PDB file of C-alpha atoms in Angstrom:
ATOM      1  CA  MET U   1      13.071   6.223   7.714  1.00  0.00           C
ATOM      2  CA  GLU U   2      11.487   5.043  11.145  1.00  0.00           C
ATOM      3  CA  ALA U   3      10.388   8.328  11.869  1.00  0.00           C
ATOM      4  CA  LEU U   4       8.215   8.514   8.609  1.00  0.00           C
ATOM      5  CA  ILE U   5       6.736   4.739   9.213  1.00  0.00           C
ATOM      6  CA  LEU U   6       6.141   5.893  12.886  1.00  0.00           C
ATOM      7  CA  SER U   7       4.379   9.307  11.458  1.00  0.00           C
ATOM      8  CA  LEU U   8       2.204   7.306   8.893  1.00  0.00           C
ATOM      9  CA  LEU U   9       1.284   4.551  11.392  1.00  0.00           C
ATOM     10  CA  VAL U  10      -0.214   7.411  13.718  1.00  0.00           C
ATOM     11  CA  TRP U  11      -1.999   8.977  10.545  1.00  0.00           C
ATOM     12  CA  LEU U  12      -3.312   5.491  10.345  1.00  0.00           C
ATOM     13  CA  GLY U  13      -4.183   4.626  14.125  1.00  0.00           C
ATOM     14  CA  MET U  14      -6.018   8.071  14.198  1.00  0.00           C
ATOM     15  CA  ARG U  15      -8.260   7.151  10.721  1.00  0.00           C
ATOM     16  CA  THR U  16      -8.581   3.388  10.784  1.00  0.00           C
ATOM     17  CA  ASP U  17      -9.454   0.781  13.258  1.00  0.00           C
ATOM     18  CA  PHE U  18      -6.381  -1.024  12.641  1.00  0.00           C
ATOM     19  CA  ASN U  19      -4.433  -2.060  16.171  1.00  0.00           C
ATOM     20  CA  LEU U  20      -0.918  -0.456  15.588  1.00  0.00           C
ATOM     21  CA  PRO U  21       2.568  -2.449  16.511  1.00  0.00           C
ATOM     22  CA  LYS U  22       3.087  -2.222  20.239  1.00  0.00           C
ATOM     23  CA  ASP U  23       6.621  -1.531  20.048  1.00  0.00           C
ATOM     24  CA  LYS U  24       9.471  -0.763  17.077  1.00  0.00           C
ATOM     25  CA  SER U  25      10.620  -4.337  17.209  1.00  0.00           C
ATOM     26  CA  GLU U  26       7.210  -4.777  15.319  1.00  0.00           C
ATOM     27  CA  LEU U  27       7.778  -2.351  12.514  1.00  0.00           C
ATOM     28  CA  PRO U  28       8.149  -3.802   8.926  1.00  0.00           C
ATOM     29  CA  LYS U  29      11.525  -4.219   7.565  1.00  0.00           C
ATOM     30  CA  ILE U  30      12.155  -2.214   4.514  1.00  0.00           C
ATOM     31  CA  GLU U  31      14.094  -3.407   1.501  1.00  0.00           C
ATOM     32  CA  TYR U  32      14.861  -1.307  -1.408  1.00  0.00           C
ATOM     33  CA  ARG U  33      14.554  -2.994  -5.013  1.00  0.00           C
ATOM     34  CA  THR U  34      14.950  -2.396  -8.937  1.00  0.00           C
ATOM     35  CA  ALA U  35      11.745  -1.843 -10.815  1.00  0.00           C
ATOM     36  CA  GLU U  36      12.368  -5.008 -12.573  1.00  0.00           C
ATOM     37  CA  ALA U  37      13.100  -7.289  -9.085  1.00  0.00           C
ATOM     38  CA  MET U  38       9.880  -5.694  -7.882  1.00  0.00           C
ATOM     39  CA  LYS U  39       8.010  -7.191 -10.680  1.00  0.00           C
ATOM     40  CA  ILE U  40       9.190 -10.403  -9.932  1.00  0.00           C
ATOM     41  CA  ILE U  41       8.370 -10.104  -5.909  1.00  0.00           C
ATOM     42  CA  VAL U  42       4.713  -9.076  -6.936  1.00  0.00           C
ATOM     43  CA  TYR U  43       4.166 -11.653 -10.081  1.00  0.00           C
ATOM     44  CA  GLY U  44       6.826 -14.289  -9.583  1.00  0.00           C
ATOM     45  CA  VAL U  45       8.733 -15.903 -12.491  1.00  0.00           C
ATOM     46  CA  ILE U  46       6.695 -13.920 -15.076  1.00  0.00           C
ATOM     47  CA  GLY U  47       7.372 -10.515 -13.615  1.00  0.00           C
ATOM     48  CA  SER U  48       9.764  -9.736 -16.007  1.00  0.00           C
ATOM     49  CA  THR U  49       7.359 -10.362 -18.778  1.00  0.00           C
ATOM     50  CA  ILE U  50       4.684  -7.699 -17.177  1.00  0.00           C
ATOM     51  CA  HIS U  51       4.851  -4.412 -18.773  1.00  0.00           C
ATOM     52  CA  LYS U  52       2.397  -2.696 -15.644  1.00  0.00           C
ATOM     53  CA  GLU U  53       4.931  -0.617 -13.320  1.00  0.00           C
ATOM     54  CA  VAL U  54       5.155  -1.642  -9.960  1.00  0.00           C
ATOM     55  CA  ARG U  55       6.110   0.929  -7.626  1.00  0.00           C
ATOM     56  CA  ALA U  56       6.230  -0.946  -4.285  1.00  0.00           C
ATOM     57  CA  SER U  57       5.135  -4.155  -2.348  1.00  0.00           C
ATOM     58  CA  TYR U  58       4.411  -5.424   0.859  1.00  0.00           C
ATOM     59  CA  ASP U  59       5.171  -9.159   1.922  1.00  0.00           C
ATOM     60  CA  LYS U  60       5.526 -11.220   5.011  1.00  0.00           C
ATOM     61  CA  ASN U  61       6.585  -8.083   7.405  1.00  0.00           C
ATOM     62  CA  THR U  62       8.873  -6.289   4.782  1.00  0.00           C
ATOM     63  CA  LEU U  63       8.034  -3.111   2.735  1.00  0.00           C
ATOM     64  CA  TYR U  64       9.583  -3.274  -0.806  1.00  0.00           C
ATOM     65  CA  LEU U  65      10.242   0.323  -2.062  1.00  0.00           C
ATOM     66  CA  PRO U  66      12.104   1.315  -5.314  1.00  0.00           C
ATOM     67  CA  LYS U  67      15.693   2.307  -5.087  1.00  0.00           C
ATOM     68  CA  ASP U  68      15.026   5.680  -5.758  1.00  0.00           C
ATOM     69  CA  PHE U  69      12.502   6.047  -2.964  1.00  0.00           C
ATOM     70  CA  ASN U  70      12.304   9.714  -1.717  1.00  0.00           C
ATOM     71  CA  PRO U  71      10.994   9.940   2.119  1.00  0.00           C
ATOM     72  CA  LYS U  72      10.343  13.996   1.309  1.00  0.00           C
ATOM     73  CA  ASP U  73       8.241  13.186  -1.733  1.00  0.00           C
ATOM     74  CA  LEU U  74       4.471  13.051  -0.920  1.00  0.00           C
ATOM     75  CA  LYS U  75       3.691  10.662  -3.546  1.00  0.00           C
ATOM     76  CA  ASP U  76       6.541   8.431  -2.570  1.00  0.00           C
ATOM     77  CA  GLN U  77       5.079   8.969   1.193  1.00  0.00           C
ATOM     78  CA  ARG U  78       1.572   7.862  -0.125  1.00  0.00           C
ATOM     79  CA  THR U  79       3.068   4.761  -1.804  1.00  0.00           C
ATOM     80  CA  MET U  80       4.575   4.018   1.801  1.00  0.00           C
ATOM     81  CA  LEU U  81       1.071   4.537   3.328  1.00  0.00           C
ATOM     82  CA  HIS U  82      -0.423   2.268   1.273  1.00  0.00           C
ATOM     83  CA  GLU U  83       2.150  -0.747   1.859  1.00  0.00           C
ATOM     84  CA  LEU U  84       2.069   0.225   5.439  1.00  0.00           C
ATOM     85  CA  VAL U  85      -2.088  -0.817   5.121  1.00  0.00           C
ATOM     86  CA  HIS U  86      -1.222  -3.964   3.750  1.00  0.00           C
ATOM     87  CA  PHE U  87       1.285  -4.521   6.903  1.00  0.00           C
ATOM     88  CA  LEU U  88      -1.462  -3.545   8.861  1.00  0.00           C
ATOM     89  CA  GLN U  89      -3.973  -5.461   7.236  1.00  0.00           C
ATOM     90  CA  ASP U  90      -1.443  -8.645   8.164  1.00  0.00           C
ATOM     91  CA  TYR U  91      -0.893  -7.337  11.579  1.00  0.00           C
ATOM     92  CA  ASN U  92      -4.188  -7.182  12.063  1.00  0.00           C
ATOM     93  CA  LYS U  93      -5.024 -10.952  10.805  1.00  0.00           C
ATOM     94  CA  ARG U  94      -7.365  -9.267   8.388  1.00  0.00           C
ATOM     95  CA  LYS U  95      -9.399 -11.958   6.246  1.00  0.00           C
ATOM     96  CA  TYR U  96     -10.437 -10.763   2.808  1.00  0.00           C
ATOM     97  CA  GLU U  97     -12.408 -12.956   0.089  1.00  0.00           C
ATOM     98  CA  CYS U  98      -9.778 -12.118  -2.251  1.00  0.00           C
ATOM     99  CA  ARG U  99      -6.669  -9.832  -2.344  1.00  0.00           C
ATOM    100  CA  ASN U 100      -8.188  -7.117  -4.381  1.00  0.00           C
ATOM    101  CA  VAL U 101     -10.533  -6.247  -2.021  1.00  0.00           C
ATOM    102  CA  ALA U 102      -7.723  -5.345   0.325  1.00  0.00           C
ATOM    103  CA  GLU U 103      -6.157  -3.535  -2.388  1.00  0.00           C
ATOM    104  CA  ILE U 104      -9.138  -1.217  -2.837  1.00  0.00           C
ATOM    105  CA  GLU U 105      -8.872  -0.560   1.016  1.00  0.00           C
ATOM    106  CA  ALA U 106      -5.224   0.261   0.818  1.00  0.00           C
ATOM    107  CA  TYR U 107      -6.086   2.501  -2.104  1.00  0.00           C
ATOM    108  CA  THR U 108      -9.233   4.067  -0.379  1.00  0.00           C
ATOM    109  CA  ILE U 109      -7.036   4.572   2.600  1.00  0.00           C
ATOM    110  CA  ALA U 110      -4.169   6.254   0.357  1.00  0.00           C
ATOM    111  CA  THR U 111      -6.261   8.178  -1.746  1.00  0.00           C
ATOM    112  CA  ARG U 112      -7.628   9.913   1.971  1.00  0.00           C
ATOM    113  CA  TRP U 113      -4.088  10.994   2.948  1.00  0.00           C
ATOM    114  CA  GLY U 114      -3.260  12.359  -0.541  1.00  0.00           C
ATOM    115  CA  GLN U 115      -6.290  14.264  -0.307  1.00  0.00           C
ATOM    116  CA  GLU U 116      -5.423  15.807   2.863  1.00  0.00           C
ATOM    117  CA  TYR U 117      -1.863  16.667   1.835  1.00  0.00           C
ATOM    118  CA  GLY U 118      -3.126  18.242  -1.623  1.00  0.00           C
ATOM    119  CA  ILE U 119      -1.880  15.428  -3.899  1.00  0.00           C
ATOM    120  CA  GLU U 120      -3.855  15.195  -7.171  1.00  0.00           C
ATOM    121  CA  ASP U 121      -5.708  11.829  -7.011  1.00  0.00           C
ATOM    122  CA  ASP U 122      -3.763   9.870  -9.881  1.00  0.00           C
ATOM    123  CA  TYR U 123      -5.116   6.648  -7.930  1.00  0.00           C
ATOM    124  CA  ALA U 124      -8.576   6.877  -9.123  1.00  0.00           C
ATOM    125  CA  ALA U 125      -7.706   5.142 -12.415  1.00  0.00           C
ATOM    126  CA  ILE U 126      -7.481   1.882  -9.957  1.00  0.00           C
ATOM    127  CA  TRP U 127     -11.460   2.039 -10.104  1.00  0.00           C
ATOM    128  CA  ILE U 128     -11.553   1.916 -13.754  1.00  0.00           C
ATOM    129  CA  PHE U 129      -8.435  -0.263 -14.772  1.00  0.00           C
ATOM    130  CA  GLY U 130      -8.111  -2.772 -11.750  1.00  0.00           C
ATOM    131  CA  PRO U 131      -7.280  -4.203  -9.446  1.00  0.00           C
ATOM    132  CA  ARG U 132      -9.412  -7.161 -11.685  1.00  0.00           C
ATOM    133  CA  GLY U 133     -11.128 -10.036 -10.348  1.00  0.00           C
ATOM    134  CA  CYS U 134     -13.664 -10.858  -7.473  1.00  0.00           C
ATOM    135  CA  PHE U 135     -15.562  -7.717  -8.447  1.00  0.00           C
ATOM    136  CA  GLU U 136     -18.921  -9.436  -7.932  1.00  0.00           C
ATOM    137  CA  SER U 137     -18.252  -9.533  -4.336  1.00  0.00           C
ATOM    138  CA  ILE U 138     -16.869  -6.056  -3.753  1.00  0.00           C
ATOM    139  CA  VAL U 139     -19.292  -3.999  -2.317  1.00  0.00           C
ATOM    140  CA  GLN U 140     -17.261  -0.529  -3.858  1.00  0.00           C
ATOM    141  CA  PRO U 141     -16.643   2.017  -0.662  1.00  0.00           C
ATOM    142  CA  ASP U 142     -17.391   5.275  -1.041  1.00  0.00           C
ATOM    143  CA  PHE U 143     -14.419   6.998  -2.827  1.00  0.00           C
ATOM    144  CA  PRO U 144     -13.115   9.338  -0.613  1.00  0.00           C
ATOM    145  CA  HIS U 145     -13.881  13.265  -1.334  1.00  0.00           C
TER     146      HIS U 145
END
């Protein structure tokens, strides 16, 4: 798993302006959770009432991945890359007007990675259905082609 994290970080380092961790001790931890536990991590105590799927999450230097995460599956790798973007946002102490701006950045970068690896763009729905809030202050980035 460490090799996958390192390869995704190299990709991010070559295509973004994020500073990367200086050594392996700074890499995020990985914890595996059930789908229900993932909802509680993201939404708190109301998580069990949320009907939206939560595929992964990042919080305080920890990547939370589903128990069925497959490191050889490109869509799962893209999910990990998305969460690594959040790790790098945190690591680089980036400040965003609201969380959704950080989400859009992560989705945009993960979509670009997916395009390079031939993954059908099922992330496009994010521009239609969410993330919600603070859109009046967001300058929509050019969607990667």
